[in-house]
CSV table of C-alpha atoms in Angstrom, one decimal:
chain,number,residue,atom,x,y,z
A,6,UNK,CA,70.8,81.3,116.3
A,7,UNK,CA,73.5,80.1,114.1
A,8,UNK,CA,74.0,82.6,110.6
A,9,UNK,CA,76.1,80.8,107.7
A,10,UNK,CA,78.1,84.2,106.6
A,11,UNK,CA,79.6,81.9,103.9
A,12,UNK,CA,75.9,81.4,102.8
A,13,UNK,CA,75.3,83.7,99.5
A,14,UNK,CA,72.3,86.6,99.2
A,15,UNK,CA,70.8,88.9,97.3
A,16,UNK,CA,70.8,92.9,96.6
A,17,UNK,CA,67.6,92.3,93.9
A,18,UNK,CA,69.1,90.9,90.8
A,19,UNK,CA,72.9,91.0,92.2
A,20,UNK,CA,74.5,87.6,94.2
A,21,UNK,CA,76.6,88.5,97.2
A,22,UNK,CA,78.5,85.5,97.8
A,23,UNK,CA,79.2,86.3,101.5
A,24,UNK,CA,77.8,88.3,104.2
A,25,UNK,CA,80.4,90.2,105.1
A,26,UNK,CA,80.6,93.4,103.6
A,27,UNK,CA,83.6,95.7,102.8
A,28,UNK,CA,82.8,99.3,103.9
A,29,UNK,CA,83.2,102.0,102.2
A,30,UNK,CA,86.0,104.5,103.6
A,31,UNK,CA,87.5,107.4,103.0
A,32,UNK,CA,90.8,107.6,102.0
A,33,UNK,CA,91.3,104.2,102.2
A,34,UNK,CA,88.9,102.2,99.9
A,35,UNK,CA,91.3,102.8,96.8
A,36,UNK,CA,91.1,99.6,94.2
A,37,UNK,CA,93.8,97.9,96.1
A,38,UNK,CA,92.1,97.7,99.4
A,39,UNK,CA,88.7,96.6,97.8
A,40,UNK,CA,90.7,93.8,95.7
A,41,UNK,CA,92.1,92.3,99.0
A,42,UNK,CA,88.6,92.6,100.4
A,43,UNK,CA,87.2,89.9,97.8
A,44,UNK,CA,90.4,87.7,98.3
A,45,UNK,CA,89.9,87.3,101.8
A,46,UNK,CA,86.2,86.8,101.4
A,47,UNK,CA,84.0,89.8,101.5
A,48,UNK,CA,81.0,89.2,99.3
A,49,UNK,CA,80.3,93.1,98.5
A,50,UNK,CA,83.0,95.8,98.1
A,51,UNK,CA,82.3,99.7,98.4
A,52,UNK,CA,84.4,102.3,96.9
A,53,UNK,CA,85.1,105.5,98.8
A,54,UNK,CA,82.4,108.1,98.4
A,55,UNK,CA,83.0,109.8,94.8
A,56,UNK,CA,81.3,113.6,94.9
A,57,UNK,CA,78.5,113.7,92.2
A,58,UNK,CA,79.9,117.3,91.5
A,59,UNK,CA,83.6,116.1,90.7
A,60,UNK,CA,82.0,113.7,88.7
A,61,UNK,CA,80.1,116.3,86.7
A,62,UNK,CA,82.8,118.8,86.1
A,63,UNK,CA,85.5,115.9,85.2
A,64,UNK,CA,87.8,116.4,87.9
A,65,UNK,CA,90.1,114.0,87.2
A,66,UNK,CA,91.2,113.1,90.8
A,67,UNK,CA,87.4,112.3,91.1
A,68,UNK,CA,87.3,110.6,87.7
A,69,UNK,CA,89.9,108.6,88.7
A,70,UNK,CA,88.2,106.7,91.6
A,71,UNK,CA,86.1,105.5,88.2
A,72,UNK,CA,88.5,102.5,87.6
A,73,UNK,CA,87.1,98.8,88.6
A,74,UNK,CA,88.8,95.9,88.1
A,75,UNK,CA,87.4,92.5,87.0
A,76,UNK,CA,87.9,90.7,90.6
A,77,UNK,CA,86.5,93.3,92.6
A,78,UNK,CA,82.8,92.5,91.7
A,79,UNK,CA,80.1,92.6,93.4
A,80,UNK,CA,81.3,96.3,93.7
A,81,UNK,CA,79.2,98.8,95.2
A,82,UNK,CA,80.4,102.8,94.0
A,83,UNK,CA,79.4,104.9,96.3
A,84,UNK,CA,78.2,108.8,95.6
A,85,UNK,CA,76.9,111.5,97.3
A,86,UNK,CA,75.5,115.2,96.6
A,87,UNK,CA,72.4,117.0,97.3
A,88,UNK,CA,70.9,117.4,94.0
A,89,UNK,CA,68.7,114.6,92.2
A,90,UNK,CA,69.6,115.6,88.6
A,91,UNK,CA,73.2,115.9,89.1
A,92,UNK,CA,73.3,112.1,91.6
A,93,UNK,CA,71.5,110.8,88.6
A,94,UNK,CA,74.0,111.8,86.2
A,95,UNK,CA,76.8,110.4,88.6
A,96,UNK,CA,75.0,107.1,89.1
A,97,UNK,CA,75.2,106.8,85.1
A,98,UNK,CA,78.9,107.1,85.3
A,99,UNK,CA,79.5,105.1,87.8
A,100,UNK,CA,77.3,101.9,85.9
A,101,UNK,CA,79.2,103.2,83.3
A,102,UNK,CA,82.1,101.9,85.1
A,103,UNK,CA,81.6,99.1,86.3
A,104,UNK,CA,79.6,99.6,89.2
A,105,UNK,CA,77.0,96.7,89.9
A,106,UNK,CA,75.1,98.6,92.7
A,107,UNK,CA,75.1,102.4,93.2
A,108,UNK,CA,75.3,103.3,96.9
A,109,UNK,CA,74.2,106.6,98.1
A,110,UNK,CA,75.6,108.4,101.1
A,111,UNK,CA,72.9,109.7,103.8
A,112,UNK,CA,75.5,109.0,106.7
A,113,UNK,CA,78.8,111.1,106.4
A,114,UNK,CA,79.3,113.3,109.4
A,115,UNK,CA,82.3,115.2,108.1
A,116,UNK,CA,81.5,119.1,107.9
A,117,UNK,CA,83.2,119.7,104.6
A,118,UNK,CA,80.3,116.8,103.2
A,119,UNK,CA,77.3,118.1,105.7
A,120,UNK,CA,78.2,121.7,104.9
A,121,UNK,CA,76.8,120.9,101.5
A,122,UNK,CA,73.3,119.8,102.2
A,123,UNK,CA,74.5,116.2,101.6
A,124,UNK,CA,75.5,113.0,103.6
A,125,UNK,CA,73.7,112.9,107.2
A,126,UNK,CA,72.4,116.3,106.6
A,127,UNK,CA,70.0,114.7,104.2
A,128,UNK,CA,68.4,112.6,106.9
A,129,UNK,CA,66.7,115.6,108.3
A,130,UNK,CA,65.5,116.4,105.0
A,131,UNK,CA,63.6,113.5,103.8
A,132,UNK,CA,62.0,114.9,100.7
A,133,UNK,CA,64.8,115.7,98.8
A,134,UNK,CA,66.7,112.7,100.1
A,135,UNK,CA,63.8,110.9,98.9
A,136,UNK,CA,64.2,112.7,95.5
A,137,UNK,CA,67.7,112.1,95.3
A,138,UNK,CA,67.0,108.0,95.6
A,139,UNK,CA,64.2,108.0,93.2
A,140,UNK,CA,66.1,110.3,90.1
A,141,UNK,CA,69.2,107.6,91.1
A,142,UNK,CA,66.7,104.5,90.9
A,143,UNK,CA,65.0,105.8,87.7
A,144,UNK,CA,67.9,106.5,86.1
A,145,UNK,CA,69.9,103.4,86.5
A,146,UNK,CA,69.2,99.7,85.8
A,147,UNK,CA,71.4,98.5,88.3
A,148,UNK,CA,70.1,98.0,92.3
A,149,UNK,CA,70.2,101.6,94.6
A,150,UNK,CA,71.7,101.0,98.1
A,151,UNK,CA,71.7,104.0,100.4
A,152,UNK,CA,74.2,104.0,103.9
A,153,UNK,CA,72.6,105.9,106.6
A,154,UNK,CA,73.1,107.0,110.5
A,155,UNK,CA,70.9,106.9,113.2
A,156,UNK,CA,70.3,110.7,112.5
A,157,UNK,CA,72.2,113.5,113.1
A,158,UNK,CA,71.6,114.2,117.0
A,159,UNK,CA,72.6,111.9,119.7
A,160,UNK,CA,68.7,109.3,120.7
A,161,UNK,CA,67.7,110.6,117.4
A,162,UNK,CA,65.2,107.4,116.0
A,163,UNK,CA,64.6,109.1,111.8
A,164,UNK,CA,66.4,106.5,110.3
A,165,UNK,CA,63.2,104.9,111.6
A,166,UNK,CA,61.2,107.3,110.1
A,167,UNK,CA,63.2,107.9,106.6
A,168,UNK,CA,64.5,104.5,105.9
A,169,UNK,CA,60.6,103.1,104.6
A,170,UNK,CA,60.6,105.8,102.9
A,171,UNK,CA,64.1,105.8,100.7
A,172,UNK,CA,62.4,102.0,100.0
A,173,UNK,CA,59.7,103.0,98.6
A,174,UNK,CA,61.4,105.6,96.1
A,175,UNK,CA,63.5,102.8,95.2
A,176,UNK,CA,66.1,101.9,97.5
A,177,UNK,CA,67.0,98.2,96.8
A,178,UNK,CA,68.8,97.8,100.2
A,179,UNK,CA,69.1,100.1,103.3
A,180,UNK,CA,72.9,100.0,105.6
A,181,UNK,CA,72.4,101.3,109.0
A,182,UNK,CA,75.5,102.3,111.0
A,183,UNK,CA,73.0,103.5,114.4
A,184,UNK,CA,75.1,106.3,115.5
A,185,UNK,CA,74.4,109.6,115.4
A,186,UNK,CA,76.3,112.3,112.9
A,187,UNK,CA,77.1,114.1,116.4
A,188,UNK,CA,78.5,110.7,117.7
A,189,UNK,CA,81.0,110.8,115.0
A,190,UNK,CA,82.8,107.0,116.0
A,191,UNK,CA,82.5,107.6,119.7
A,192,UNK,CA,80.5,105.0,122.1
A,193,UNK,CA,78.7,102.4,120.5
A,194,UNK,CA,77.0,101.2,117.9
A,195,UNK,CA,73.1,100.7,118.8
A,196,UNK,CA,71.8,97.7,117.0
A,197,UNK,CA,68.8,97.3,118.6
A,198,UNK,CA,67.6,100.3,116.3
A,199,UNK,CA,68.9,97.9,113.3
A,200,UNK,CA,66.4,95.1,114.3
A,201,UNK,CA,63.4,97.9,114.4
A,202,UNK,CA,64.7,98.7,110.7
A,203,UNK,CA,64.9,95.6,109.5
A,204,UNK,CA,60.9,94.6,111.3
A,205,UNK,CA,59.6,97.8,109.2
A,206,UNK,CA,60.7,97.2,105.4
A,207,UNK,CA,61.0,94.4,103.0
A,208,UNK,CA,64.8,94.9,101.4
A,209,UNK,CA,67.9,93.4,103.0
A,210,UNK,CA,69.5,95.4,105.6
A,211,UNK,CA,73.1,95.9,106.3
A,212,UNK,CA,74.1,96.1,109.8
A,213,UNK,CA,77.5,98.7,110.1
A,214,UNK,CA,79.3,99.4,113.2
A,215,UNK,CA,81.4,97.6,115.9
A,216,UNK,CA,81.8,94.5,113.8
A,217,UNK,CA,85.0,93.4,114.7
A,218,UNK,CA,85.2,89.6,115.5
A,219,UNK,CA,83.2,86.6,114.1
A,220,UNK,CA,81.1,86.2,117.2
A,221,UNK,CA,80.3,90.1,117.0
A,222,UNK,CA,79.3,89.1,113.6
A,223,UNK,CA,77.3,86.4,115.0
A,224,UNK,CA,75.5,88.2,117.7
A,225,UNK,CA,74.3,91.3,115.2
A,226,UNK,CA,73.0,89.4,112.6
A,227,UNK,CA,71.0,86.8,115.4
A,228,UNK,CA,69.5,89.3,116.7
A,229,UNK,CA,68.5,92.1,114.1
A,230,UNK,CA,68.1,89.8,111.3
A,231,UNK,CA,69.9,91.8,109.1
A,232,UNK,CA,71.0,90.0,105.6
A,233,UNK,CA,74.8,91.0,106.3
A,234,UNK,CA,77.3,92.7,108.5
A,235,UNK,CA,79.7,95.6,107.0
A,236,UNK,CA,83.4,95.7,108.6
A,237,UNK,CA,85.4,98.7,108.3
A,238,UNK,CA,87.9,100.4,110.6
A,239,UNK,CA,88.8,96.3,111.7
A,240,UNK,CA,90.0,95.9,108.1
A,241,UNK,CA,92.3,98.5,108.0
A,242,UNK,CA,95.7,97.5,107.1
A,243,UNK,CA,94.2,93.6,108.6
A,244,UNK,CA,92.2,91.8,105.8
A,245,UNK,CA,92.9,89.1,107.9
A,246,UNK,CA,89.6,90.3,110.2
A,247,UNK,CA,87.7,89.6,107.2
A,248,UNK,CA,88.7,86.1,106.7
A,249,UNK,CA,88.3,85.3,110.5
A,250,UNK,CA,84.4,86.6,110.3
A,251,UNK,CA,83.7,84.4,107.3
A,252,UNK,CA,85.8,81.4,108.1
A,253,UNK,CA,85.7,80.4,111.6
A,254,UNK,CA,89.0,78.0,111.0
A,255,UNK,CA,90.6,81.4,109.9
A,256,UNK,CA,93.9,81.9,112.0
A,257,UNK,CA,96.4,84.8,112.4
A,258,UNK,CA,98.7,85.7,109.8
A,259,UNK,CA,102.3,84.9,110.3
A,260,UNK,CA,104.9,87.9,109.8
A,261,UNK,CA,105.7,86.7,106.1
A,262,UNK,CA,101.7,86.5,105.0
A,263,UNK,CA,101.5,90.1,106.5
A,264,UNK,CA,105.0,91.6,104.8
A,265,UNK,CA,103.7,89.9,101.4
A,266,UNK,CA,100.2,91.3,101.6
A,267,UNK,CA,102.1,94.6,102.6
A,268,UNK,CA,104.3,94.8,99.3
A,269,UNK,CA,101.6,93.6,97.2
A,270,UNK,CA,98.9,96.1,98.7
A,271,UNK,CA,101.7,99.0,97.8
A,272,UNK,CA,102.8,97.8,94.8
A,273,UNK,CA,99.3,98.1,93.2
A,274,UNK,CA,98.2,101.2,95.0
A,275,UNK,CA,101.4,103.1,93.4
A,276,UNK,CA,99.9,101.3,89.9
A,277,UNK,CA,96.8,102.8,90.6
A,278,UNK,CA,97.9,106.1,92.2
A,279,UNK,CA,101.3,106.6,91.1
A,280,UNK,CA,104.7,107.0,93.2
A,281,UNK,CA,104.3,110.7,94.6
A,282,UNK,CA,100.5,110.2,95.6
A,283,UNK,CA,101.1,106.5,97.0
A,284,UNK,CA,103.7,107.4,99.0
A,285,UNK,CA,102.1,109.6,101.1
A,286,UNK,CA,98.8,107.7,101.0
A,287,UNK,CA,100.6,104.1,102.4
A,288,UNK,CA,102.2,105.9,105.3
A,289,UNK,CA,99.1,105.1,108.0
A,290,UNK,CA,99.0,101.5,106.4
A,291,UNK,CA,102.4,100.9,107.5
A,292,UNK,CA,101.1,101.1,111.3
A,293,UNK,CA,97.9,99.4,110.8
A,294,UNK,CA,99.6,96.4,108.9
A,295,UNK,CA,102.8,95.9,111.3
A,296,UNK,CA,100.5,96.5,114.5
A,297,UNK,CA,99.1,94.3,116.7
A,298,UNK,CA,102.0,93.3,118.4
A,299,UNK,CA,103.3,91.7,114.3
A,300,UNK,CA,106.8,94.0,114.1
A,301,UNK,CA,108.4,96.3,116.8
A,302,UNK,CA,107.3,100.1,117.0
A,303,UNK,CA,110.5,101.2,115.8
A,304,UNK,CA,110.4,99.7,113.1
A,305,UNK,CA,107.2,101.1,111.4
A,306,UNK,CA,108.5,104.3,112.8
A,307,UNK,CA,111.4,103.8,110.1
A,308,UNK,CA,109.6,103.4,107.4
A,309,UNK,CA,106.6,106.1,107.8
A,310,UNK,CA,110.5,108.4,107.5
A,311,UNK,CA,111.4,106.6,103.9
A,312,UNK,CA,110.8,108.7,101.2
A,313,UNK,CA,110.1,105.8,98.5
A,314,UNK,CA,108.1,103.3,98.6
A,315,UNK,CA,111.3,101.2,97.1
A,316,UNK,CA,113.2,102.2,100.5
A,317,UNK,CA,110.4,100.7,102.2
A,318,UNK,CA,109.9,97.5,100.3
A,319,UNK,CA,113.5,96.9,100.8
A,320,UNK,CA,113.1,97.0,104.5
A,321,UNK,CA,110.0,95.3,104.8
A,322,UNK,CA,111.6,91.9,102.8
A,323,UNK,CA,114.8,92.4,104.5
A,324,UNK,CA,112.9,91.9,107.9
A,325,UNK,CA,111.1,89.3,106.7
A,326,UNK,CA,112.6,87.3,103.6
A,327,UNK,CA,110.2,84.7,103.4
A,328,UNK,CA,107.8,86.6,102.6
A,329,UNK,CA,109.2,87.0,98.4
A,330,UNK,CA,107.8,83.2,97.7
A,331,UNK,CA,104.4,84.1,99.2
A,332,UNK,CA,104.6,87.7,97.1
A,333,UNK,CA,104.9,85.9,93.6
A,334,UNK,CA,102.5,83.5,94.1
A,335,UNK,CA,100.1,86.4,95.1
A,336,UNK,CA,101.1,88.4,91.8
A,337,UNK,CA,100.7,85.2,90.1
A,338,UNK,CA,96.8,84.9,91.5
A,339,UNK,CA,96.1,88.6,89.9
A,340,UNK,CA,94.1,89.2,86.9
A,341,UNK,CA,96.2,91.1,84.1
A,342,UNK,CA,94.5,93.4,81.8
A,343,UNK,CA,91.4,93.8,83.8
A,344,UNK,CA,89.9,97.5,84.6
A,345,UNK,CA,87.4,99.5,82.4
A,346,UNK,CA,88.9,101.9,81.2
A,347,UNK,CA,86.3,104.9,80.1
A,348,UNK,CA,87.0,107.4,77.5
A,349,UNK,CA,88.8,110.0,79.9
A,350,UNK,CA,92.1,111.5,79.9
A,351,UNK,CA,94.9,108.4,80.4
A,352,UNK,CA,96.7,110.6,82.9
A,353,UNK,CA,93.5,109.4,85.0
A,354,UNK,CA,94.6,105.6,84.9
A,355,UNK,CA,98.1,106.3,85.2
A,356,UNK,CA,98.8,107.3,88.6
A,357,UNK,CA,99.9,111.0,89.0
């Protein structure tokens, strides 16, 4: 069966013009990356998971994942904790925003998130995940989303169990990724347990995992009749992916479209996160970007070395000049003026 993943759907009340999905990562879904997402065609963007507890003390690193621009929506700000009242008042902050879906994570494996009571640890506690989806629903206008595993032990089938369940205390939409926490992103992604998901409630379902090609894309939603497909790790430094899924006409960048999107990527992450912070955050885009067989090895080895992100600039357009035409005209494209701004401390939005 043939699925249109230019064809538009709906989270409740919210249009998602594609269905393709941007997942949410950490360390990596910063503004920049989600703003690229929608430009090369996915119809929902995540942000990386915000902790409900930085939220509530005002931490400003954790504040400052608050800042949405006006082309990134449909945006999905994703939050996780393990106490209703304090996820409620995050999910008020984060509509606050700019956020037109709050997602919920139930599927972190990490230890320093599980260690908490919160992300996949949740799964095995289905009451008070339930309570943590209902205080979010009830206090928020805006549609609930919640990203799950499988469960946390390899075979384990509760997402089966839980996922009705966060439903009916309000989830508006349910993403599976069907690994296991214990899996971590070893073997594969079981989507058979996606189609038993999708037979046993009545809210679009996300399918997460493994989608890395448009006839992967294909395949998952023909067979589990999920509403959309989420792409993550295949994104990573190659938004490129995401326009193949969508657009089956889609081709492979040329070294200048790849340098451009390069500059332009780092030139708004150092607006967003300032010089110090984005130069050590761009170094593992450097590899993902250049990879694939697009630049020589030595040569992202030289720049991961640079200490600025000026140095590296200067490299990148030296090795491939014509890529300054294609750069303008994608600063040109870009909205000016454009984020919410929330009354917090301006050292927030301005990098540092």
């Amino acid at each position: 069966m043939f699925v249109d993943l230019k064809e538009s759907w709906w989270i409740r009340d919210v249009e998602i013009p594609t269905r393709v999905v941007l997942a949410p990562m950490a360390g990596v879904s910063v503004q920049a990356f989600r703003r690229q997402g929608r430009r090369f065609g996915a119809g929902l963007v995540c942000s990386e998971m915000v902790s409900c507890a930085g939220i509530e003390h005002k931490n400003e690193r954790t504040l400052g994942y608050l800042r949405v621009a006006a082309d990134e929506h449909p945006l999905a700000i994703q939050i996780f904790g393990s106490e209703p009242r304090a996820m409620a008042e995050a999910a008020r902050m984060v509509v606050a925003a700019g956020a037109d879906l709050v997602d919920i994570n139930f599927g972190c494996p990490v230890r320093k998130v599980t260690k908490t009571g919160a992300g996949a640890t949740l799964l095995d506690d289905p009451a008070r995940a339930c309570g943590i989806v209902e205080s979010v629903a009830t206090a928020v206008d805006v549609p609930v989303s919640v990203k799950m595993r499988r469960g946390l032990r390899d075979g384990s089938r509760t997402c089966l169990e839980v996922g009705p369940m966060l439903v009916a205390a309000g989830a508006a939409t349910l993403t599976l990724h069907p690994r296991s926490a214990q899996q971590m992103y070893t073997g594969f992604a079981d989507h058979a347990l996606t189609a038993e998901l999708v037979s046993l409630v009545d809210v679009p379902v996300i399918a997460s995992g493994d989608v890395t090609s448009r006839a992967k894309a294909q395949s998952v939603l023909a067979t589990t009749g999920a509403a959309a497909v989420m792409v993550g790790r295949g994104a990573q430094g190659n938004p490129w992916a995401i326009r193949q899924i969508v657009d089956e006409d889609a081709g492979e960048p040329t070294r200048e479209e790849v340098v451009a999107e390069l500059v332009l990527f780092m030139r708004e992450t150092v607006r967003e996160l300032g010089e110090r912070r984005a130069s050590s955050f761009l170094k593992k885009f450097y590899g993902w970007y250049l990879g694939r067989g697009r630049f020589p090895r030595q040569f992202k080895q030289e720049l991961v070395v640079l200490d600025s992100t000026e140095e590296v600039e200067r490299l990148l357009i030296a090795a491939a000049p014509g890529a300054l035409p294609l750069l303008e005209l994608l600063e040109d494209e870009l909205p000016s003026d454009n984020e919410v701004l929330l009354d917090l401390p301006i050292s927030i939005y301005g990098g540092g």
